[in-house]
Amino acid sequence: KLASSSFLSCAILAGFISNLTIQRQYFPTEEDQTGAAKALLRLQDTYNLDANTISTGNLPGVMHKSQMTVEDCYELGKIAYSDADYYHTELWMAQALKQLDEGEESTIDKVTVLDYLSYSIYQQGEIKRALDYTLRLLELDPEHQRAKGNVKYFEFQLEKQKTAEENAQKKEERGKRDTTEKKKKSKKSFSLIPERKKYEMLCRGEGIRMTPRRQSQLFCRYHDNNRNPRFVLAPVKQQDEWDRPYIVRYLDIISDAEIEKIKQLAKPRLRRATISNPITGVLETASYRISKSAWLTADEDPVIERINERIEDITGLEMDTAEELQVANYGVGGQYEPHFDFGRKDEPDAFKELGTGNRIATWLFYMSDVTAGGATVFPDVGAAVWPKKGTAVFWYNLFASGEGDYSTRHAACPVLVGNKWVSNKWIHERGQEWRRPCGLNETE
């Protein structure tokens, strides 16, 4: 009986190990962990979040908050450290230390955290603070050899710094530097702010450049595209989102049932989104585009064919030469940094393999609401369009002359809370008979 029981136990254990081996392929990898950590750091920067806010889960729209552990904060700091990102190393090691000081139990000790913290602060040029944290480390571990050496080094550097400051003071007293004339710092205009900063500002809802006067020129209307038979009795609801470039939104343009069908078709095929290398033309992943995407053809399901027809009827643009419907899913931290949809003059072969010319226009369906983040922003003009389920936005990428409209450079802001589903249609030149309408108050 004992032998039988032992055999049964071995069989159960062998079955468990076998099942674990099969399931291991679905476990998060080290790459997944690093990617998730970097996504959190992107969110922290884009939305000006302090480490404590993220650690406590005190984010907009979050109902069930869960505290990050000391280990979580420490791992984030270590991943930043491995990239020589000492700014974020400091933020997350300081948060780990804060939680340890508050009494949280952890397998990570204060000495280890203080070691990383002091070094990351030193690398940012703050020697006095680095020394203070190193002295605190030595109070906990008086025999820490690296800390002993660092104390001597930091004290030596501080003495050099003090001497340099004293010499500068003497120079100043000799009249070699005029301290009475202070240059006034002028506030930079939005146009002079670096694109990265403009992008992050717009993602937070800051820096939007729509004046009240321009806002008064934006309208809502019923649109039937010159009495298209499909819309004579039931015109679509169209509203102006922006004047230059001219961006419109269509309301209630895709049903929940259609959205679910598109997601159902796309989910099995979702893969990490790629970009076309401007030099080699090869498709590759990039850190500035974090999403998963799939392509759906019109012959796969009547829903896709119906949606293509709807876009054609509304815009008056031919869909036969358009690209297939692209479905994209952005999880937390998912983003696509500023880019153009059309091929520029320095990319003459951008869409050569398609044989359909450049991308005239972009149609973008929003297939989910996003709790926080996820806006579509146009940094050059200070425009922001927020996701709203069941709507679509549309704009032209080219002027009627065929020249690219550089004001259409846009980005998908990182998703802070929630999940963002979109699908888009890129419409090409070939086979079109069109005249791009001017934006409001705009001439060609």
C-alpha positions as a printed NumPy array, in Angstrom:
array([[  0.   ,   0.   ,   0.   ],
       [  2.892,   2.353,   0.889],
       [  4.631,   1.59 ,  -2.418],
       [  1.402,   2.265,  -4.285],
       [  1.   ,   5.617,  -2.523],
       [  4.605,   6.555,  -3.275],
       [  4.15 ,   5.655,  -6.958],
       [  0.998,   7.804,  -7.104],
       [  2.823,  10.767,  -5.536],
       [  5.66 ,  10.462,  -8.064],
       [  3.15 ,  10.273, -10.933],
       [  1.363,  13.438,  -9.712],
       [  4.702,  15.241,  -9.318],
       [  5.848,  14.166, -12.785],
       [  2.539,  15.376, -14.254],
       [  2.885,  18.716, -12.453],
       [  6.446,  19.21 , -13.732],
       [  5.414,  18.252, -17.259],
       [  2.499,  20.711, -17.202],
       [  4.748,  23.44 , -15.778],
       [  7.239,  22.874, -18.591],
       [  4.487,  23.243, -21.204],
       [  3.066,  26.38 , -19.579],
       [  6.476,  28.03 , -19.104],
       [  6.354,  29.419, -22.64 ],
       [  3.46 ,  31.651, -21.511],
       [  5.268,  32.995, -18.416],
       [  6.65 ,  36.563, -18.496],
       [ 10.28 ,  36.654, -19.605],
       [ 13.089,  38.904, -18.425],
       [ 12.461,  40.98 , -21.565],
       [  8.797,  41.351, -20.531],
       [  9.851,  42.55 , -17.084],
       [ 12.308,  45.071, -18.508],
       [  9.692,  46.3  , -21.005],
       [  7.092,  46.766, -18.253],
       [  9.606,  48.668, -16.116],
       [ 10.548,  51.009, -18.957],
       [  6.856,  51.577, -19.693],
       [  6.364,  52.73 , -16.091],
       [  9.328,  55.106, -16.396],
       [  7.838,  56.55 , -19.619],
       [  4.511,  57.118, -17.882],
       [  6.267,  58.745, -14.949],
       [  7.988,  61.269, -17.227],
       [  5.112,  61.927, -19.626],
       [  2.502,  62.541, -16.95 ],
       [  4.794,  64.141, -14.326],
       [  4.109,  61.454, -11.728],
       [  6.226,  61.077,  -8.611],
       [  7.381,  57.616,  -7.552],
       [  5.113,  57.577,  -4.5  ],
       [  2.   ,  58.225,  -6.623],
       [  2.826,  55.269,  -8.852],
       [  3.848,  53.042,  -5.95 ],
       [  0.577,  53.616,  -4.09 ],
       [ -1.485,  53.249,  -7.284],
       [ -3.061,  56.647,  -6.716],
       [ -3.816,  57.168, -10.425],
       [ -6.91 ,  58.679, -12.089],
       [ -9.724,  56.197, -12.543],
       [ -8.094,  53.406, -10.517],
       [-10.708,  51.83 ,  -8.241],
       [ -8.735,  48.988,  -6.656],
       [ -5.322,  50.297,  -5.664],
       [ -2.428,  47.974,  -4.873],
       [  0.806,  49.091,  -3.256],
       [  4.105,  48.341,  -4.973],
       [  6.528,  46.53 ,  -2.681],
       [ 10.075,  47.552,  -1.779],
       [ 11.248,  44.794,  -4.141],
       [  9.188,  46.299,  -6.986],
       [ 10.685,  49.765,  -6.454],
       [ 14.182,  48.331,  -6.11 ],
       [ 13.852,  46.343,  -9.36 ],
       [ 12.667,  49.445, -11.221],
       [ 15.694,  51.339,  -9.896],
       [ 18.038,  48.521, -10.924],
       [ 16.668,  48.401, -14.467],
       [ 17.181,  52.172, -14.761],
       [ 20.685,  51.76 , -13.319],
       [ 21.567,  49.113, -15.925],
       [ 20.781,  51.741, -18.599],
       [ 22.935,  54.351, -16.788],
       [ 19.677,  56.233, -16.151],
       [ 20.705,  57.656, -12.79 ],
       [ 17.784,  60.089, -12.618],
       [ 15.22 ,  57.282, -12.424],
       [ 17.571,  55.123, -10.349],
       [ 17.52 ,  57.816,  -7.679],
       [ 13.735,  58.223,  -7.78 ],
       [ 12.995,  54.535,  -7.311],
       [ 15.775,  53.737,  -4.835],
       [ 14.563,  56.715,  -2.774],
       [ 11.02 ,  55.287,  -2.894],
       [ 12.296,  51.857,  -1.807],
       [ 14.154,  53.513,   1.088],
       [ 11.052,  55.501,   2.047],
       [  8.97 ,  52.336,   2.291],
       [ 11.698,  50.604,   4.326],
       [ 11.852,  53.599,   6.676],
       [  8.082,  53.335,   7.112],
       [  8.528,  49.785,   8.382],
       [  7.674,  47.66 ,   5.36 ],
       [  9.235,  44.214,   5.625],
       [ 11.433,  43.222,   2.728],
       [ 14.195,  40.895,   1.602],
       [ 16.012,  44.007,   0.348],
       [ 18.025,  45.748,   3.076],
       [ 18.639,  49.473,   3.498],
       [ 22.393,  49.124,   2.939],
       [ 21.875,  47.777,  -0.594],
       [ 19.371,  50.509,  -1.438],
       [ 21.586,  53.27 ,   0.022],
       [ 24.548,  51.995,  -2.016],
       [ 22.646,  52.434,  -5.305],
       [ 21.037,  55.679,  -4.142],
       [ 24.253,  57.45 ,  -3.15 ],
       [ 26.023,  56.433,  -6.347],
       [ 23.168,  57.534,  -8.63 ],
       [ 23.064,  60.913,  -6.861],
       [ 26.833,  61.308,  -7.236],
       [ 26.551,  60.55 , -10.978],
       [ 24.152,  63.485, -11.254],
       [ 26.759,  65.818,  -9.729],
       [ 25.263,  66.244,  -6.24 ],
       [ 28.294,  65.275,  -4.174],
       [ 27.065,  66.624,  -0.808],
       [ 23.847,  64.595,  -0.939],
       [ 25.754,  61.532,  -2.113],
       [ 28.072,  61.904,   0.91 ],
       [ 25.118,  62.238,   3.308],
       [ 23.569,  58.981,   2.09 ],
       [ 26.96 ,  57.207,   2.179],
       [ 27.481,  58.275,   5.802],
       [ 24.024,  56.898,   6.608],
       [ 25.032,  53.624,   4.94 ],
       [ 28.156,  53.442,   7.139],
       [ 26.05 ,  53.921,  10.263],
       [ 24.232,  50.702,   9.314],
       [ 27.342,  48.851,   8.096],
       [ 30.591,  50.415,   9.431],
       [ 32.732,  47.837,   7.58 ],
       [ 31.302,  48.521,   4.103],
       [ 34.541,  48.885,   2.113],
       [ 33.134,  50.653,  -0.959],
       [ 31.321,  53.177,   1.234],
       [ 34.513,  53.894,   3.203],
       [ 36.39 ,  54.636,  -0.011],
       [ 33.512,  56.739,  -1.38 ],
       [ 33.414,  58.903,   1.756],
       [ 37.075,  59.857,   1.312],
       [ 36.55 ,  60.496,  -2.402],
       [ 33.408,  62.6  ,  -1.89 ],
       [ 35.079,  64.668,   0.844],
       [ 38.062,  65.278,  -1.467],
       [ 35.733,  66.375,  -4.31 ],
       [ 33.797,  68.677,  -1.989],
       [ 37.061,  70.315,  -0.853],
       [ 38.024,  70.914,  -4.501],
       [ 34.57 ,  72.337,  -5.145],
       [ 34.9  ,  74.647,  -2.131],
       [ 38.292,  75.903,  -3.316],
       [ 36.951,  76.559,  -6.799],
       [ 34.001,  78.515,  -5.362],
       [ 36.337,  80.621,  -3.193],
       [ 38.49 ,  81.464,  -6.219],
       [ 35.399,  82.435,  -8.171],
       [ 34.34 ,  84.678,  -5.283],
       [ 37.701,  86.457,  -5.324],
       [ 37.426,  87.032,  -9.064],
       [ 34.022,  88.479,  -8.583],
       [ 35.271,  90.864,  -5.905],
       [ 37.984,  92.111,  -8.247],
       [ 35.278,  93.288, -10.582],
       [ 35.944,  90.728, -13.29 ],
       [ 32.33 ,  89.677, -13.195],
       [ 29.492,  92.173, -13.162],
       [ 26.797,  90.809, -10.898],
       [ 24.648,  93.902, -10.989],
       [ 23.369,  93.171, -14.51 ],
       [ 21.14 ,  90.152, -14.428],
       [ 19.783,  88.743, -17.633],
       [ 16.052,  88.308, -17.606],
       [ 14.97 ,  84.861, -18.659],
       [ 12.262,  85.136, -21.24 ],
       [  9.542,  82.543, -21.241],
       [  9.968,  80.312, -24.281],
       [  7.16 ,  80.392, -26.752],
       [  5.514,  77.051, -27.509],
       [  7.118,  76.909, -30.944],
       [ 10.632,  76.97 , -29.416],
       [ 10.007,  74.15 , -26.949],
       [ 11.665,  70.857, -28.006],
       [  9.262,  68.425, -29.669],
       [  9.598,  65.843, -26.89 ],
       [  8.481,  68.384, -24.289],
       [  5.588,  69.578, -26.469],
       [  4.481,  65.981, -26.974],
       [  4.494,  65.296, -23.221],
       [  2.714,  68.588, -22.438],
       [ -0.072,  67.821, -24.901],
       [ -0.443,  64.294, -23.495],
       [ -1.126,  65.942, -20.103],
       [ -3.616,  68.348, -21.672],
       [ -1.203,  71.301, -21.445],
       [ -0.024,  73.629, -24.215],
       [ -3.092,  73.218, -26.43 ],
       [ -3.049,  76.19 , -28.808],
       [ -6.713,  76.595, -29.676],
       [ -7.67 ,  80.192, -28.933],
       [-11.304,  81.111, -28.083],
       [-11.587,  82.887, -31.432],
       [-10.451,  79.817, -33.359],
       [-12.63 ,  77.61 , -31.162],
       [-15.67 ,  79.666, -32.183],
       [-15.042,  78.688, -35.821],
       [-15.411,  74.962, -35.102],
       [-18.851,  73.464, -35.703],
       [-20.875,  70.253, -35.55 ],
       [-23.017,  69.239, -38.505],
       [-24.847,  66.374, -40.204],
       [-22.773,  65.101, -43.128],
       [-24.12 ,  63.24 , -46.173],
       [-21.128,  63.73 , -48.539],
       [-23.033,  65.524, -51.273],
       [-26.21 ,  63.5  , -50.765],
       [-24.619,  60.088, -50.915],
       [-27.572,  57.637, -51.158],
       [-26.465,  55.824, -47.994],
       [-26.628,  59.031, -45.936],
       [-29.557,  61.009, -47.368],
       [-31.997,  59.654, -44.768],
       [-29.434,  59.042, -42.039],
       [-26.529,  61.505, -42.331],
       [-23.543,  60.982, -40.051],
       [-22.634,  63.323, -37.197],
       [-19.46 ,  65.253, -37.955],
       [-17.656,  67.695, -35.667],
       [-14.598,  69.853, -36.237],
       [-11.717,  68.949, -33.922],
       [ -9.057,  71.283, -35.311],
       [ -8.759,  73.919, -37.988],
       [ -5.132,  73.782, -39.234],
       [ -4.598,  70.964, -40.126],
       [ -8.271,  70.288, -40.616],
       [ -9.244,  67.326, -38.428],
       [-12.825,  66.101, -38.147],
       [-14.424,  63.518, -35.877],
       [-17.371,  61.297, -36.831],
       [-19.62 ,  60.299, -33.946],
       [-21.4  ,  56.934, -33.54 ],
       [-19.654,  55.781, -36.7  ],
       [-18.922,  52.212, -35.64 ],
       [-21.165,  50.017, -33.477],
       [-20.192,  48.   , -30.398],
       [-21.015,  44.786, -32.314],
       [-18.67 ,  45.797, -35.162],
       [-15.935,  46.697, -32.68 ],
       [-16.201,  43.336, -30.951],
       [-16.069,  41.513, -34.3  ],
       [-12.93 ,  43.41 , -35.348],
       [-11.249,  42.67 , -32.016],
       [-12.265,  39.011, -32.252],
       [-10.699,  38.725, -35.717],
       [ -7.55 ,  40.633, -34.73 ],
       [ -6.685,  39.143, -31.326],
       [ -5.2  ,  35.82 , -32.548],
       [ -2.919,  37.736, -34.928],
       [ -1.754,  40.602, -32.728],
       [  2.01 ,  40.994, -32.899],
       [  4.427,  43.674, -31.744],
       [  3.972,  46.649, -34.098],
       [  6.852,  47.447, -36.461],
       [  8.137,  50.471, -38.348],
       [  9.839,  50.688, -41.724],
       [ 13.54 ,  51.507, -41.396],
       [ 13.954,  54.731, -43.455],
       [ 17.386,  53.593, -44.7  ],
       [ 16.964,  49.87 , -45.349],
       [ 13.173,  49.715, -45.741],
       [ 13.148,  46.624, -43.518],
       [ 10.31 ,  46.256, -40.986],
       [ 11.595,  46.306, -37.405],
       [ 10.431,  46.979, -33.863],
       [ 11.306,  50.304, -32.232],
       [ 11.257,  51.651, -28.682],
       [  9.169,  54.633, -29.791],
       [  6.3  ,  52.436, -31.023],
       [  4.952,  50.183, -28.271],
       [  1.764,  48.402, -29.313],
       [  0.489,  45.206, -30.879],
       [ -1.148,  45.235, -34.289],
       [ -2.827,  43.033, -36.884],
       [ -4.124,  43.536, -40.42 ],
       [ -7.62 ,  42.563, -41.597],
       [ -8.656,  42.167, -45.247],
       [-12.093,  42.923, -46.699],
       [-12.72 ,  39.307, -47.774],
       [-12.284,  37.951, -44.223],
       [-15.649,  39.053, -42.914],
       [-18.625,  41.141, -44.127],
       [-18.015,  43.563, -41.236],
       [-14.61 ,  44.585, -42.636],
       [-16.04 ,  45.029, -46.137],
       [-18.904,  47.11 , -44.72 ],
       [-16.52 ,  49.346, -42.79 ],
       [-14.362,  49.934, -45.87 ],
       [-17.475,  50.929, -47.834],
       [-18.501,  53.302, -45.041],
       [-15.137,  55.085, -45.081],
       [-15.324,  55.386, -48.88 ],
       [-18.884,  56.766, -48.816],
       [-18.052,  59.334, -46.12 ],
       [-14.726,  60.567, -47.516],
       [-15.401,  60.096, -51.231],
       [-11.979,  58.421, -51.5  ],
       [-11.349,  55.112, -53.254],
       [-10.632,  52.17 , -50.914],
       [ -9.364,  49.719, -53.556],
       [ -5.846,  51.169, -53.302],
       [ -5.953,  51.817, -49.548],
       [ -4.017,  49.652, -47.128],
       [ -5.86 ,  46.94 , -45.242],
       [ -7.525,  47.792, -41.95 ],
       [ -4.852,  47.897, -39.254],
       [ -5.982,  47.065, -35.709],
       [ -3.775,  48.169, -32.815],
       [ -3.897,  47.539, -29.1  ],
       [ -2.019,  49.751, -26.632],
       [ -1.659,  48.426, -23.1  ],
       [ -0.44 ,  50.446, -20.11 ],
       [  2.569,  52.45 , -21.314],
       [  1.728,  51.742, -24.976],
       [  2.592,  54.649, -27.246],
       [  3.743,  55.789, -30.677],
       [  6.009,  58.828, -30.532],
       [  5.755,  61.715, -33.086],
       [  5.802,  60.522, -36.688],
       [  4.4  ,  61.219, -40.163],
       [  1.972,  58.876, -41.902],
       [  3.081,  59.994, -45.373],
       [  6.422,  59.414, -47.112],
       [  8.668,  62.48 , -47.244],
       [ 10.893,  63.61 , -50.12 ],
       [ 13.9  ,  61.936, -48.518],
       [ 11.962,  58.632, -48.525],
       [ 11.119,  58.217, -52.234],
       [ 10.699,  54.447, -51.854],
       [  8.515,  54.58 , -48.714],
       [  5.539,  52.778, -50.329],
       [  7.145,  51.627, -53.577],
       [  6.311,  47.967, -52.975],
       [  2.591,  48.837, -52.719],
       [  2.564,  50.647, -56.047],
       [ -0.248,  52.937, -54.896],
       [  1.577,  56.218, -54.311],
       [  1.78 ,  58.182, -51.089],
       [ -0.723,  58.203, -48.228],
       [ -3.294,  60.907, -48.967],
       [ -5.236,  60.626, -45.736],
       [ -5.622,  58.85 , -42.394],
       [ -8.86 ,  57.466, -40.952],
       [ -8.635,  56.404, -37.291],
       [-11.37 ,  54.533, -35.391],
       [-11.381,  54.682, -31.58 ],
       [-12.658,  51.292, -30.443],
       [-12.438,  51.859, -26.692],
       [-12.55 ,  54.595, -24.116],
       [ -9.308,  55.132, -22.197],
       [ -9.484,  55.86 , -18.472],
       [ -6.361,  58.064, -18.497],
       [ -3.867,  58.986, -21.212],
       [ -3.902,  57.706, -24.794],
       [ -4.617,  60.973, -26.628],
       [ -3.667,  61.548, -30.277],
       [ -1.557,  64.729, -30.321],
       [ -0.056,  66.945, -33.037],
       [  3.02 ,  68.586, -31.413],
       [  3.805,  71.104, -34.179],
       [  0.401,  72.779, -33.909],
       [ -0.492,  72.105, -30.258],
       [ -3.525,  69.906, -31.009],
       [ -4.867,  67.025, -28.916],
       [ -7.691,  64.614, -29.765],
       [ -8.99 ,  62.341, -27.016],
       [-10.192,  58.742, -27.546],
       [-13.952,  58.192, -27.504],
       [-15.35 ,  54.756, -28.249],
       [-17.441,  54.516, -31.411],
       [-15.954,  57.625, -33.044],
       [-13.37 ,  58.141, -35.79 ],
       [-11.091,  61.029, -36.718],
       [ -9.972,  61.879, -40.252],
       [ -7.363,  64.19 , -41.765],
       [ -5.48 ,  64.681, -45.038],
       [ -1.723,  64.068, -45.019],
       [ -1.105,  65.687, -48.421],
       [ -2.054,  68.958, -50.04 ],
       [ -3.849,  68.833, -53.406],
       [ -0.442,  69.455, -55.041],
       [  0.797,  66.157, -53.615],
       [  3.15 ,  67.898, -51.194],
       [  3.186,  66.543, -47.654],
       [  1.457,  68.524, -44.9  ],
       [  4.125,  68.614, -42.194],
       [  1.661,  69.954, -39.632],
       [  0.104,  66.454, -39.514],
       [  3.056,  65.041, -37.562],
       [  1.32 ,  63.25 , -34.701],
       [  1.746,  60.798, -31.841],
       [ -0.211,  58.332, -29.715],
       [  0.305,  59.269, -26.049],
       [  1.128,  56.515, -23.552],
       [ -1.864,  54.798, -21.961],
       [ -1.733,  55.628, -18.245],
       [ -4.764,  53.693, -17.026],
       [ -6.86 ,  51.282, -19.09 ],
       [ -6.536,  49.728, -22.511],
       [ -6.673,  51.445, -25.904],
       [ -8.018,  49.797, -29.059],
       [ -7.886,  51.609, -32.397],
       [ -8.102,  50.648, -36.054],
       [ -6.944,  52.774, -38.941],
       [ -7.135,  52.99 , -42.687],
       [ -4.344,  54.611, -44.678],
       [ -5.697,  55.901, -47.983],
       [ -3.335,  56.172, -50.978],
       [ -3.067,  58.384, -54.064],
       [ -3.616,  55.898, -56.855],
       [ -7.12 ,  55.818, -58.373],
       [ -8.291,  58.948, -56.552],
       [-10.185,  61.874, -57.957],
       [-10.055,  64.34 , -55.131],
       [ -9.503,  67.887, -54.128],
       [ -8.47 ,  68.258, -50.54 ],
       [-10.711,  70.75 , -48.714],
       [ -8.867,  73.584, -47.025],
       [ -8.802,  73.764, -43.256],
       [-10.911,  76.389, -41.555],
       [ -9.46 ,  79.846, -42.279],
       [ -6.84 ,  78.198, -44.489],
       [ -5.874,  78.682, -48.113],
       [ -3.756,  76.324, -50.174]])
